[in-house]
mmCIF file of C-alpha atoms in Angstrom:
data_model
loop_
_atom_site.group_PDB
_atom_site.id
_atom_site.type_symbol
_atom_site.label_atom_id
_atom_site.label_comp_id
_atom_site.label_asym_id
_atom_site.label_seq_id
_atom_site.Cartn_x
_atom_site.Cartn_y
_atom_site.Cartn_z
ATOM 1 C CA MET A 1260 18.574 -13.066 3.296
ATOM 2 C CA GLN A 1261 18.618 -11.589 -0.738
ATOM 3 C CA LEU A 1262 21.822 -12.368 -2.040
ATOM 4 C CA ILE A 1263 24.166 -8.975 -3.071
ATOM 5 C CA THR A 1264 24.829 -9.990 -7.309
ATOM 6 C CA GLN A 1265 25.563 -7.790 -9.945
ATOM 7 C CA LYS A 1266 21.993 -7.704 -11.135
ATOM 8 C CA ASN A 1267 20.999 -7.119 -8.289
ATOM 9 C CA ILE A 1268 22.497 -3.986 -7.792
ATOM 10 C CA LYS A 1269 21.870 -2.415 -10.600
ATOM 11 C CA LEU A 1270 18.440 -2.967 -10.527
ATOM 12 C CA GLN A 1271 17.962 -1.275 -6.694
ATOM 13 C CA ASN A 1272 20.091 1.866 -9.495
ATOM 14 C CA MET A 1273 17.494 1.057 -11.737
ATOM 15 C CA MET A 1274 14.462 1.237 -8.982
ATOM 16 C CA LYS A 1275 16.752 4.622 -7.819
ATOM 17 C CA VAL A 1276 16.697 6.029 -10.214
ATOM 18 C CA PHE A 1277 12.411 5.332 -11.659
ATOM 19 C CA GLN A 1278 11.680 6.654 -8.549
ATOM 20 C CA GLU A 1279 14.019 9.912 -8.187
ATOM 21 C CA ILE A 1280 11.653 10.389 -11.374
ATOM 22 C CA TYR A 1281 8.496 9.942 -9.987
ATOM 23 C CA ARG A 1282 9.707 12.358 -7.341
ATOM 24 C CA GLN A 1283 10.698 15.211 -9.288
ATOM 25 C CA GLY A 1284 8.135 14.929 -12.456
ATOM 26 C CA SER A 1285 11.296 16.486 -14.534
ATOM 27 C CA VAL A 1286 14.342 15.932 -13.560
ATOM 28 C CA SER A 1287 17.640 16.613 -15.887
ATOM 29 C CA ARG A 1288 20.553 13.522 -15.687
ATOM 30 C CA GLN A 1289 22.625 15.457 -13.878
ATOM 31 C CA VAL A 1290 20.609 16.257 -11.004
ATOM 32 C CA LEU A 1291 19.253 12.252 -10.886
ATOM 33 C CA SER A 1292 23.236 11.629 -10.267
ATOM 34 C CA THR A 1293 23.572 13.912 -7.739
ATOM 35 C CA LYS A 1294 19.919 13.198 -5.971
ATOM 36 C CA THR A 1295 20.184 8.927 -5.973
ATOM 37 C CA ASP A 1296 24.451 9.462 -5.648
ATOM 38 C CA ILE A 1297 24.859 7.229 -8.851
ATOM 39 C CA SER A 1298 27.498 7.760 -11.231
ATOM 40 C CA LEU A 1299 26.300 10.334 -13.752
ATOM 41 C CA MET A 1300 27.218 7.416 -16.488
ATOM 42 C CA THR A 1301 24.853 4.556 -15.221
ATOM 43 C CA VAL A 1302 22.443 7.031 -14.382
ATOM 44 C CA GLY A 1303 22.333 7.595 -18.381
ATOM 45 C CA LYS A 1304 22.535 4.280 -19.176
ATOM 46 C CA ILE A 1305 19.489 3.410 -16.649
ATOM 47 C CA VAL A 1306 17.443 6.038 -18.380
ATOM 48 C CA ASP A 1307 17.948 5.548 -21.875
ATOM 49 C CA GLN A 1308 16.220 1.647 -20.679
ATOM 50 C CA LEU A 1309 13.019 3.833 -19.301
ATOM 51 C CA LEU A 1310 12.874 5.454 -22.542
ATOM 52 C CA ARG A 1311 13.641 2.231 -24.695
ATOM 53 C CA TYR A 1312 11.120 0.290 -22.490
ATOM 54 C CA ASP A 1313 8.249 3.063 -22.997
ATOM 55 C CA LEU A 1314 8.553 3.972 -19.130
ATOM 56 C CA ALA A 1315 9.781 7.591 -19.650
ATOM 57 C CA TYR A 1316 10.065 9.721 -22.051
ATOM 58 C CA GLU A 1317 13.729 13.396 -22.275
ATOM 59 C CA GLU A 1318 13.035 16.618 -23.693
ATOM 60 C CA LYS A 1319 14.356 20.121 -23.866
ATOM 61 C CA GLU A 1320 13.835 21.861 -20.300
ATOM 62 C CA ASP A 1321 10.983 24.229 -19.842
ATOM 63 C CA THR A 1322 12.054 27.644 -18.776
ATOM 64 C CA SER A 1323 12.505 31.213 -20.113
ATOM 65 C CA LYS A 1324 15.899 31.414 -18.776
ATOM 66 C CA VAL A 1325 18.920 32.589 -21.462
ATOM 67 C CA GLY A 1326 20.974 30.177 -22.955
ATOM 68 C CA ARG A 1327 21.163 26.176 -24.458
ATOM 69 C CA LYS A 1328 18.163 23.945 -22.303
ATOM 70 C CA GLY A 1329 19.277 21.618 -20.940
ATOM 71 C CA ASN A 1330 17.343 17.627 -21.860
ATOM 72 C CA VAL A 1331 13.920 16.444 -18.609
ATOM 73 C CA VAL A 1332 13.413 12.949 -17.906
ATOM 74 C CA SER A 1333 9.858 12.643 -17.117
ATOM 75 C CA LEU A 1334 7.887 9.232 -16.647
ATOM 76 C CA ALA A 1335 5.691 8.181 -19.665
ATOM 77 C CA PRO A 1336 1.689 8.323 -18.288
ATOM 78 C CA ASP A 1337 0.116 6.298 -20.666
ATOM 79 C CA HIS A 1338 2.975 3.853 -23.115
ATOM 80 C CA ARG A 1339 2.303 1.370 -21.372
ATOM 81 C CA LYS A 1340 -0.249 0.277 -18.117
ATOM 82 C CA ILE A 1341 -0.931 -1.666 -14.828
ATOM 83 C CA VAL A 1342 -4.340 -3.213 -14.710
ATOM 84 C CA LEU A 1343 -5.134 -2.938 -10.259
ATOM 85 C CA LEU A 1344 -7.856 -4.786 -8.538
ATOM 86 C CA ASP A 1345 -8.996 -3.882 -5.306
ATOM 87 C CA LEU A 1346 -10.436 -6.638 -3.508
ATOM 88 C CA GLU A 1347 -10.951 -4.893 -0.124
ATOM 89 C CA ARG A 1348 -14.809 -5.386 0.182
ATOM 90 C CA HIS A 1349 -17.685 -7.825 -2.033
ATOM 91 C CA ASN A 1350 -18.378 -5.673 -4.210
ATOM 92 C CA PHE A 1351 -14.410 -5.386 -6.061
ATOM 93 C CA LYS A 1352 -12.818 -3.176 -7.567
ATOM 94 C CA LEU A 1353 -11.094 -2.395 -11.264
ATOM 95 C CA GLY A 1354 -9.451 0.149 -12.462
ATOM 96 C CA ILE A 1355 -5.979 0.951 -14.993
ATOM 97 C CA LEU A 1356 -2.076 3.035 -13.020
ATOM 98 C CA GLN A 1357 -0.609 4.750 -15.030
ATOM 99 C CA MET A 1358 3.622 4.682 -15.489
ATOM 100 C CA ASP A 1359 3.468 7.763 -12.812
ATOM 101 C CA LEU A 1360 1.418 5.444 -10.101
ATOM 102 C CA LYS A 1361 -1.489 8.343 -11.041
ATOM 103 C CA ILE A 1362 -5.003 5.796 -11.783
ATOM 104 C CA LYS A 1363 -6.324 7.091 -14.890
ATOM 105 C CA GLY A 1364 -10.299 7.069 -14.741
ATOM 106 C CA GLU A 1365 -12.613 6.284 -12.547
ATOM 107 C CA LEU A 1366 -12.167 2.429 -11.241
ATOM 108 C CA TYR A 1367 -14.700 0.278 -12.214
ATOM 109 C CA GLN A 1368 -16.986 -0.951 -9.484
ATOM 110 C CA HIS A 1369 -18.743 -5.112 -9.441
ATOM 111 C CA THR A 1370 -21.342 -5.884 -8.468
ATOM 112 C CA TYR A 1371 -21.084 -8.846 -6.007
ATOM 113 C CA ASP A 1372 -23.589 -11.824 -7.498
ATOM 114 C CA HIS A 1373 -23.465 -13.790 -4.058
ATOM 115 C CA GLN A 1374 -25.999 -16.924 -6.471
ATOM 116 C CA LYS A 1375 -22.220 -17.180 -7.543
ATOM 117 C CA SER A 1376 -19.366 -18.020 -6.255
ATOM 118 C CA TYR A 1377 -16.297 -15.380 -5.429
ATOM 119 C CA GLU A 1378 -13.976 -16.588 -8.789
ATOM 120 C CA ASP A 1379 -17.118 -16.717 -11.012
ATOM 121 C CA ASN A 1380 -17.717 -13.573 -9.345
ATOM 122 C CA LEU A 1381 -13.274 -12.144 -9.622
ATOM 123 C CA ARG A 1382 -13.566 -14.072 -13.879
ATOM 124 C CA ASN A 1383 -16.981 -12.112 -14.797
ATOM 125 C CA ALA A 1384 -15.663 -8.489 -13.080
ATOM 126 C CA VAL A 1385 -12.539 -9.281 -15.048
ATOM 127 C CA THR A 1386 -14.180 -10.121 -18.414
ATOM 128 C CA HIS A 1387 -16.098 -6.951 -18.728
ATOM 129 C CA PHE A 1388 -13.322 -5.171 -17.020
ATOM 130 C CA LEU A 1389 -11.105 -6.144 -20.056
ATOM 131 C CA HIS A 1390 -14.252 -5.668 -22.569
ATOM 132 C CA ASN A 1391 -15.118 -2.358 -21.316
ATOM 133 C CA TRP A 1392 -12.173 -0.452 -20.980
ATOM 134 C CA LEU A 1393 -8.932 -2.334 -22.880
ATOM 135 C CA ASN A 1394 -11.118 -3.983 -26.284
ATOM 136 C CA ASP A 1395 -9.915 -6.847 -25.809
ATOM 137 C CA SER A 1396 -6.137 -6.174 -25.447
ATOM 138 C CA LEU A 1397 -3.144 -6.225 -22.734
ATOM 139 C CA ASP A 1398 -1.152 -4.179 -25.570
ATOM 140 C CA GLY A 1399 1.465 -2.022 -23.268
ATOM 141 C CA VAL A 1400 -0.120 -4.076 -20.239
ATOM 142 C CA ILE A 1401 2.993 -4.356 -18.418
ATOM 143 C CA GLY A 1402 1.297 -6.553 -14.962
ATOM 144 C CA VAL A 1403 -1.582 -7.662 -12.281
ATOM 145 C CA GLY A 1404 -1.593 -5.439 -9.024
ATOM 146 C CA VAL A 1405 -4.304 -7.177 -6.902
ATOM 147 C CA CYS A 1406 -4.733 -5.839 -2.715
ATOM 148 C CA VAL A 1407 -5.708 -7.795 -0.450
ATOM 149 C CA PRO A 1408 -7.994 -7.142 2.732
ATOM 150 C CA GLY A 1409 -5.899 -10.311 4.674
ATOM 151 C CA PRO A 1410 -2.685 -11.907 4.822
ATOM 152 C CA TYR A 1411 -1.997 -14.153 1.167
ATOM 153 C CA TYR A 1412 0.026 -17.195 1.774
ATOM 154 C CA GLU A 1413 1.788 -17.694 -2.394
ATOM 155 C CA LYS A 1414 2.495 -20.668 -1.482
ATOM 156 C CA GLY A 1415 -1.460 -21.544 -1.288
ATOM 157 C CA ASP A 1416 -2.852 -19.518 -3.111
ATOM 158 C CA ARG A 1417 -4.891 -18.407 -0.330
ATOM 159 C CA VAL A 1418 -5.824 -14.800 1.857
ATOM 160 C CA LEU A 1419 -5.728 -16.067 4.942
ATOM 161 C CA ASP A 1420 -8.349 -14.692 8.191
ATOM 162 C CA SER A 1421 -10.061 -12.521 5.456
ATOM 163 C CA ARG A 1422 -13.196 -10.735 7.202
ATOM 164 C CA ILE A 1423 -14.671 -11.672 3.423
ATOM 165 C CA PRO A 1424 -15.803 -15.335 4.263
ATOM 166 C CA GLU A 1425 -15.677 -16.290 0.620
ATOM 167 C CA LEU A 1426 -12.347 -14.482 -0.181
ATOM 168 C CA SER A 1427 -10.252 -16.470 2.728
ATOM 169 C CA THR A 1428 -11.328 -20.298 0.023
ATOM 170 C CA ALA A 1429 -11.333 -18.316 -3.560
ATOM 171 C CA LYS A 1430 -7.557 -19.287 -5.676
ATOM 172 C CA LEU A 1431 -6.970 -16.100 -6.723
ATOM 173 C CA LYS A 1432 -3.825 -16.766 -9.135
ATOM 174 C CA GLN A 1433 -5.111 -20.038 -10.412
ATOM 175 C CA THR A 1434 -8.092 -17.961 -11.732
ATOM 176 C CA LEU A 1435 -6.952 -14.666 -12.410
ATOM 177 C CA SER A 1436 -3.658 -16.210 -14.167
ATOM 178 C CA PRO A 1437 -5.952 -17.369 -17.533
ATOM 179 C CA LEU A 1438 -7.019 -14.131 -18.066
ATOM 180 C CA PHE A 1439 -3.676 -12.280 -17.925
ATOM 181 C CA PRO A 1440 -1.965 -15.476 -19.860
ATOM 182 C CA GLY A 1441 2.123 -14.009 -20.008
ATOM 183 C CA GLN A 1442 1.331 -10.761 -17.053
ATOM 184 C CA ILE A 1443 2.739 -10.481 -14.342
ATOM 185 C CA LEU A 1444 0.780 -11.001 -10.902
ATOM 186 C CA TYR A 1445 1.261 -9.595 -8.088
ATOM 187 C CA ILE A 1446 -0.771 -9.708 -5.233
ATOM 188 C CA ASP A 1447 -0.591 -9.216 -1.453
ATOM 189 C CA GLU A 1448 -2.008 -7.687 1.596
ATOM 190 C CA ASP A 1449 -2.581 -3.918 1.024
ATOM 191 C CA VAL A 1450 -1.300 -2.276 4.377
ATOM 192 C CA LYS A 1451 2.426 -4.058 2.501
ATOM 193 C CA CYS A 1452 1.002 -2.456 -0.552
ATOM 194 C CA SER A 1453 1.125 0.572 1.602
ATOM 195 C CA VAL A 1454 4.253 0.040 2.676
ATOM 196 C CA ARG A 1455 6.473 -0.820 0.493
ATOM 197 C CA PHE A 1456 4.924 2.842 -1.165
ATOM 198 C CA ASP A 1457 5.646 5.183 2.143
ATOM 199 C CA GLY A 1458 8.222 3.366 3.186
ATOM 200 C CA GLY A 1459 10.202 3.368 -0.061
ATOM 201 C CA LEU A 1460 8.928 6.379 -2.391
ATOM 202 C CA ALA A 1461 7.362 8.459 -0.113
ATOM 203 C CA LEU A 1462 9.236 8.542 2.975
ATOM 204 C CA GLN A 1463 12.572 7.927 1.506
ATOM 205 C CA ALA A 1464 13.451 5.649 4.915
ATOM 206 C CA ASP A 1465 14.786 1.828 5.252
ATOM 207 C CA ASN A 1466 12.145 1.088 8.475
ATOM 208 C CA ILE A 1467 9.044 1.878 8.959
ATOM 209 C CA PHE A 1468 6.404 0.657 11.156
ATOM 210 C CA TYR A 1469 3.658 0.440 9.203
ATOM 211 C CA ALA A 1470 0.245 0.556 11.258
ATOM 212 C CA ILE A 1471 -3.811 0.969 10.693
ATOM 213 C CA ILE A 1472 -6.580 0.555 12.498
ATOM 214 C CA GLY A 1473 -9.410 0.477 10.712
ATOM 215 C CA GLU A 1474 -12.534 -3.035 10.039
ATOM 216 C CA GLY A 1475 -9.239 -4.176 11.773
ATOM 217 C CA VAL A 1476 -6.185 -3.804 12.676
ATOM 218 C CA GLY A 1477 -2.558 -5.127 11.290
ATOM 219 C CA SER A 1478 0.564 -3.727 10.054
ATOM 220 C CA ALA A 1479 3.334 -4.045 7.777
ATOM 221 C CA ILE A 1480 6.640 -3.771 8.290
ATOM 222 C CA PHE A 1481 10.241 -2.325 6.001
ATOM 223 C CA TYR A 1482 12.210 -3.458 7.433
ATOM 224 C CA ASP A 1483 16.607 -2.932 5.619
ATOM 225 C CA GLY A 1484 15.140 -1.676 2.066
ATOM 226 C CA ARG A 1485 12.243 -3.969 1.967
ATOM 227 C CA VAL A 1486 8.674 -5.743 2.858
ATOM 228 C CA LEU A 1487 9.262 -8.092 5.511
ATOM 229 C CA GLY A 1488 8.518 -11.247 4.601
ATOM 230 C CA SER A 1489 8.075 -14.750 6.695
ATOM 231 C CA ALA A 1490 7.356 -18.071 6.691
ATOM 232 C CA TYR A 1491 2.881 -17.870 7.060
ATOM 233 C CA SER A 1492 2.084 -14.410 5.461
ATOM 234 C CA TYR A 1493 1.527 -13.380 9.358
ATOM 235 C CA ALA A 1494 4.763 -11.647 10.301
ATOM 236 C CA GLY A 1495 1.963 -7.895 11.229
ATOM 237 C CA GLU A 1496 -0.749 -9.836 12.455
ATOM 238 C CA ILE A 1497 -1.040 -6.671 15.522
ATOM 239 C CA GLY A 1498 -4.250 -7.008 16.167
ATOM 240 C CA GLN A 1499 -4.107 -10.682 16.867
ATOM 241 C CA MET A 1500 -2.207 -9.527 20.128
ATOM 242 C CA TYR A 1501 -3.290 -9.241 23.212
ATOM 243 C CA THR A 1502 -3.353 -6.051 25.244
ATOM 244 C CA LYS A 1503 -3.416 -6.074 29.802
ATOM 245 C CA SER A 1504 -7.155 -5.821 30.073
ATOM 246 C CA GLY A 1505 -6.748 -9.993 28.017
ATOM 247 C CA LYS A 1506 -8.837 -8.997 24.382
ATOM 248 C CA MET A 1507 -7.348 -8.699 21.469
ATOM 249 C CA ILE A 1508 -5.892 -5.213 19.714
ATOM 250 C CA GLU A 1509 -8.027 -5.478 17.104
ATOM 251 C CA GLU A 1510 -10.894 -6.076 19.155
ATOM 252 C CA ALA A 1511 -10.372 -3.136 21.774
ATOM 253 C CA VAL A 1512 -9.616 -0.628 19.669
ATOM 254 C CA GLY A 1513 -10.830 -1.130 16.366
ATOM 255 C CA ILE A 1514 -13.278 0.584 14.426
ATOM 256 C CA GLY A 1515 -15.233 -2.327 14.894
ATOM 257 C CA GLY A 1516 -15.760 -2.179 17.993
ATOM 258 C CA LEU A 1517 -16.642 1.749 17.826
ATOM 259 C CA ARG A 1518 -19.581 0.289 15.548
ATOM 260 C CA ARG A 1519 -20.599 -1.632 17.696
ATOM 261 C CA LEU A 1520 -20.953 0.381 20.772
ATOM 262 C CA PHE A 1521 -23.812 1.702 19.128
ATOM 263 C CA THR A 1522 -25.994 -1.462 17.916
ATOM 264 C CA GLU A 1523 -29.015 -0.560 17.300
ATOM 265 C CA PRO A 1524 -32.256 -1.299 18.884
ATOM 266 C CA ASP A 1525 -33.111 -3.914 15.674
ATOM 267 C CA GLY A 1526 -29.179 -5.118 15.943
ATOM 268 C CA SER A 1527 -27.913 -3.553 13.055
ATOM 269 C CA VAL A 1528 -24.989 -2.294 13.424
ATOM 270 C CA PRO A 1529 -23.820 1.282 12.193
ATOM 271 C CA SER A 1530 -20.993 2.343 9.262
ATOM 272 C CA PHE A 1531 -18.245 4.576 10.558
ATOM 273 C CA GLN A 1532 -19.893 7.167 9.116
ATOM 274 C CA GLU A 1533 -22.346 7.428 10.707
ATOM 275 C CA VAL A 1534 -21.155 7.217 13.780
ATOM 276 C CA ALA A 1535 -19.074 10.197 12.581
ATOM 277 C CA GLN A 1536 -21.570 12.311 11.620
ATOM 278 C CA ARG A 1537 -24.898 10.924 14.675
ATOM 279 C CA TYR A 1538 -22.203 10.703 17.978
ATOM 280 C CA LYS A 1539 -19.730 12.821 17.660
ATOM 281 C CA ASN A 1540 -19.630 13.901 20.398
ATOM 282 C CA ASP A 1541 -20.753 10.608 22.431
ATOM 283 C CA PRO A 1542 -19.135 10.380 25.660
ATOM 284 C CA ARG A 1543 -18.752 6.448 24.888
ATOM 285 C CA LEU A 1544 -17.118 7.477 21.587
ATOM 286 C CA ILE A 1545 -14.785 9.587 23.662
ATOM 287 C CA ALA A 1546 -14.024 7.589 26.317
ATOM 288 C CA TYR A 1547 -13.275 4.451 22.727
ATOM 289 C CA LEU A 1548 -10.683 7.209 22.126
ATOM 290 C CA GLU A 1549 -9.589 7.628 25.005
ATOM 291 C CA GLN A 1550 -9.159 3.590 25.847
ATOM 292 C CA ALA A 1551 -7.572 3.708 22.642
ATOM 293 C CA ILE A 1552 -4.856 5.322 22.935
ATOM 294 C CA PRO A 1553 -2.713 4.013 25.739
ATOM 295 C CA GLU A 1554 -2.695 0.356 24.243
ATOM 296 C CA LEU A 1555 -1.563 1.243 21.136
ATOM 297 C CA ALA A 1556 0.803 3.659 23.460
ATOM 298 C CA LEU A 1557 2.377 0.137 24.615
ATOM 299 C CA LEU A 1558 1.982 -1.721 22.038
ATOM 300 C CA PHE A 1559 4.333 0.558 19.435
ATOM 301 C CA ALA A 1560 6.016 0.159 22.301
ATOM 302 C CA ASN A 1561 6.751 -2.894 22.866
ATOM 303 C CA VAL A 1562 7.170 -3.136 18.140
ATOM 304 C CA THR A 1563 10.645 -0.393 18.598
ATOM 305 C CA TRP A 1564 11.959 -2.311 21.649
ATOM 306 C CA LEU A 1565 11.400 -5.573 18.709
ATOM 307 C CA LEU A 1566 12.003 -4.283 15.324
ATOM 308 C CA ASP A 1567 13.261 -0.743 16.349
ATOM 309 C CA PRO A 1568 11.543 1.547 13.311
ATOM 310 C CA GLU A 1569 13.009 4.874 12.412
ATOM 311 C CA ILE A 1570 9.933 6.038 11.791
ATOM 312 C CA ILE A 1571 6.120 4.599 12.602
ATOM 313 C CA ILE A 1572 3.224 4.942 10.570
ATOM 314 C CA VAL A 1573 -0.036 5.254 11.688
ATOM 315 C CA GLU A 1574 -3.456 5.431 9.387
ATOM 316 C CA THR A 1575 -7.227 5.567 10.873
ATOM 317 C CA HIS A 1576 -9.394 7.132 10.370
ATOM 318 C CA TYR A 1577 -9.995 8.188 13.895
ATOM 319 C CA THR A 1578 -8.590 11.749 13.095
ATOM 320 C CA LYS A 1579 -12.016 12.847 11.004
ATOM 321 C CA LEU A 1580 -13.434 11.641 14.974
ATOM 322 C CA ASP A 1581 -10.120 13.904 16.782
ATOM 323 C CA PRO A 1582 -7.944 15.817 14.783
ATOM 324 C CA LEU A 1583 -5.323 15.692 17.463
ATOM 325 C CA PHE A 1584 -5.350 11.578 18.019
ATOM 326 C CA ILE A 1585 -1.910 11.421 16.197
ATOM 327 C CA ASP A 1586 -0.611 13.577 18.264
ATOM 328 C CA LYS A 1587 -1.816 11.784 21.432
ATOM 329 C CA LEU A 1588 -1.222 7.942 20.737
ATOM 330 C CA ARG A 1589 2.080 10.221 20.645
ATOM 331 C CA GLU A 1590 2.569 12.329 23.446
ATOM 332 C CA ALA A 1591 1.180 8.656 25.273
ATOM 333 C CA PHE A 1592 4.038 6.248 23.207
ATOM 334 C CA GLU A 1593 6.877 8.830 23.870
ATOM 335 C CA ALA A 1594 5.615 9.449 27.749
ATOM 336 C CA LEU A 1595 6.768 4.876 28.025
ATOM 337 C CA LEU A 1596 9.504 5.032 26.094
ATOM 338 C CA LEU A 1597 11.303 8.706 26.157
ATOM 339 C CA PRO A 1598 12.847 7.690 29.507
ATOM 340 C CA ARG A 1599 14.391 5.301 28.739
ATOM 341 C CA ARG A 1600 16.057 5.803 24.665
ATOM 342 C CA GLY A 1601 15.734 9.147 24.985
ATOM 343 C CA ASP A 1602 16.638 11.024 21.756
ATOM 344 C CA PHE A 1603 16.973 7.080 19.987
ATOM 345 C CA MET A 1604 13.536 7.438 19.370
ATOM 346 C CA PRO A 1605 11.504 6.609 16.243
ATOM 347 C CA LYS A 1606 9.217 9.453 14.840
ATOM 348 C CA ILE A 1607 5.051 8.639 14.689
ATOM 349 C CA LEU A 1608 3.481 9.975 11.316
ATOM 350 C CA PRO A 1609 -0.081 10.080 9.754
ATOM 351 C CA SER A 1610 0.034 8.435 6.363
ATOM 352 C CA THR A 1611 0.924 10.311 3.415
ATOM 353 C CA GLU A 1612 -1.889 8.589 1.318
ATOM 354 C CA ASP A 1613 -5.080 7.230 2.835
ATOM 355 C CA ILE A 1614 -4.523 3.279 2.700
ATOM 356 C CA ARG A 1615 -6.453 2.106 -0.797
ATOM 357 C CA THR A 1616 -4.037 5.540 -2.698
ATOM 358 C CA ALA A 1617 -1.242 4.489 -0.960
ATOM 359 C CA CYS A 1618 -2.159 0.623 -1.553
ATOM 360 C CA TYR A 1619 -2.759 1.189 -5.392
ATOM 361 C CA LYS A 1620 1.063 2.824 -5.859
ATOM 362 C CA GLY A 1621 3.254 -0.054 -3.844
ATOM 363 C CA ALA A 1622 1.531 -2.565 -5.973
ATOM 364 C CA GLY A 1623 2.435 -0.378 -8.949
ATOM 365 C CA LEU A 1624 5.835 -0.536 -7.931
ATOM 366 C CA ALA A 1625 6.739 -4.239 -6.666
ATOM 367 C CA ILE A 1626 5.140 -4.706 -10.210
ATOM 368 C CA ILE A 1627 7.461 -2.204 -12.222
ATOM 369 C CA GLU A 1628 10.521 -3.286 -10.232
ATOM 370 C CA ARG A 1629 9.532 -6.846 -11.836
ATOM 371 C CA PHE A 1630 9.136 -6.356 -14.735
ATOM 372 C CA LEU A 1631 12.231 -4.279 -15.266
ATOM 373 C CA ASP A 1632 14.457 -7.619 -14.265
ATOM 374 C CA ASP A 1633 12.299 -9.355 -16.036
ATOM 375 C CA MET A 1634 13.458 -7.172 -19.217
ATOM 376 C CA ASP A 1635 17.059 -6.160 -18.620
#
């Protein structure tokens, strides 16, 4: 448990102010004080720090009203920046995140060379990116965010149970640190980055369970305003839990299981996009989604008794196959829990952003928080 210290409280207040500026776009110090419930004097000091660190700027309010115009604070998009690495696939991506949490320009996609090690691919991609996107300079960069498709065990510098075998043996921190000397290096599972954004920033809730139903099935826990860690980084790996039929959740409801229903005679498995285009009305697809709903409803009911979240966020491409998928899931979930919990029910909501975008923003928030902590 994190000790409550004067420094921690100050950092929490700084992040509250930063996040409120993000939500409002442009906002006065007075409104910031009201929205964050922080004294005007403290807000003033925090804003002055954000201005000094080039994270924000202040200007006269653009208004047609008669009379004196006040100042408004906005985030400064491109004075500072964050380098992003998205290792979801072999052909991983790199990009620049601005301080307004928007991607600058296009992401660069690396073409993976299977004749070389994962670490060598990473070094080559980063070197190319730094040369062509940043002119071999880290001026203005405050950190590097790395989103990985599996639990990241920091003590061992390993991605656990990744669907990319080469990534599971790669030493990411050891490989990247020399390429970004002196930089904050944040590495975490994509779903944990996403809940940091959806929980702390978008929905402003303290207790959230975030589930992604994709090729695999995973989740992250946002508890008491923080992403919940665990002994070996496996917290939230719901895909490894079992259904009533004895199957793992990932096998029973994951997109991979759906795709395998339509395996071609030559053994090839169609992509999700191909399944959606060619088999959307196929009885096998409809039956798969129908059996997935009660399995997920039971899973989330058990999660509710264990964690008691305010909100359960569900990120899934199944809504592209059935726009009412979340509504049907919510109905099945409530049928299980309403008789016993009454008014004390978590809400089931779709994600506010797709997982890749939420992941980038969440990684950015983590780096900004560490940057402010180091600068204080």
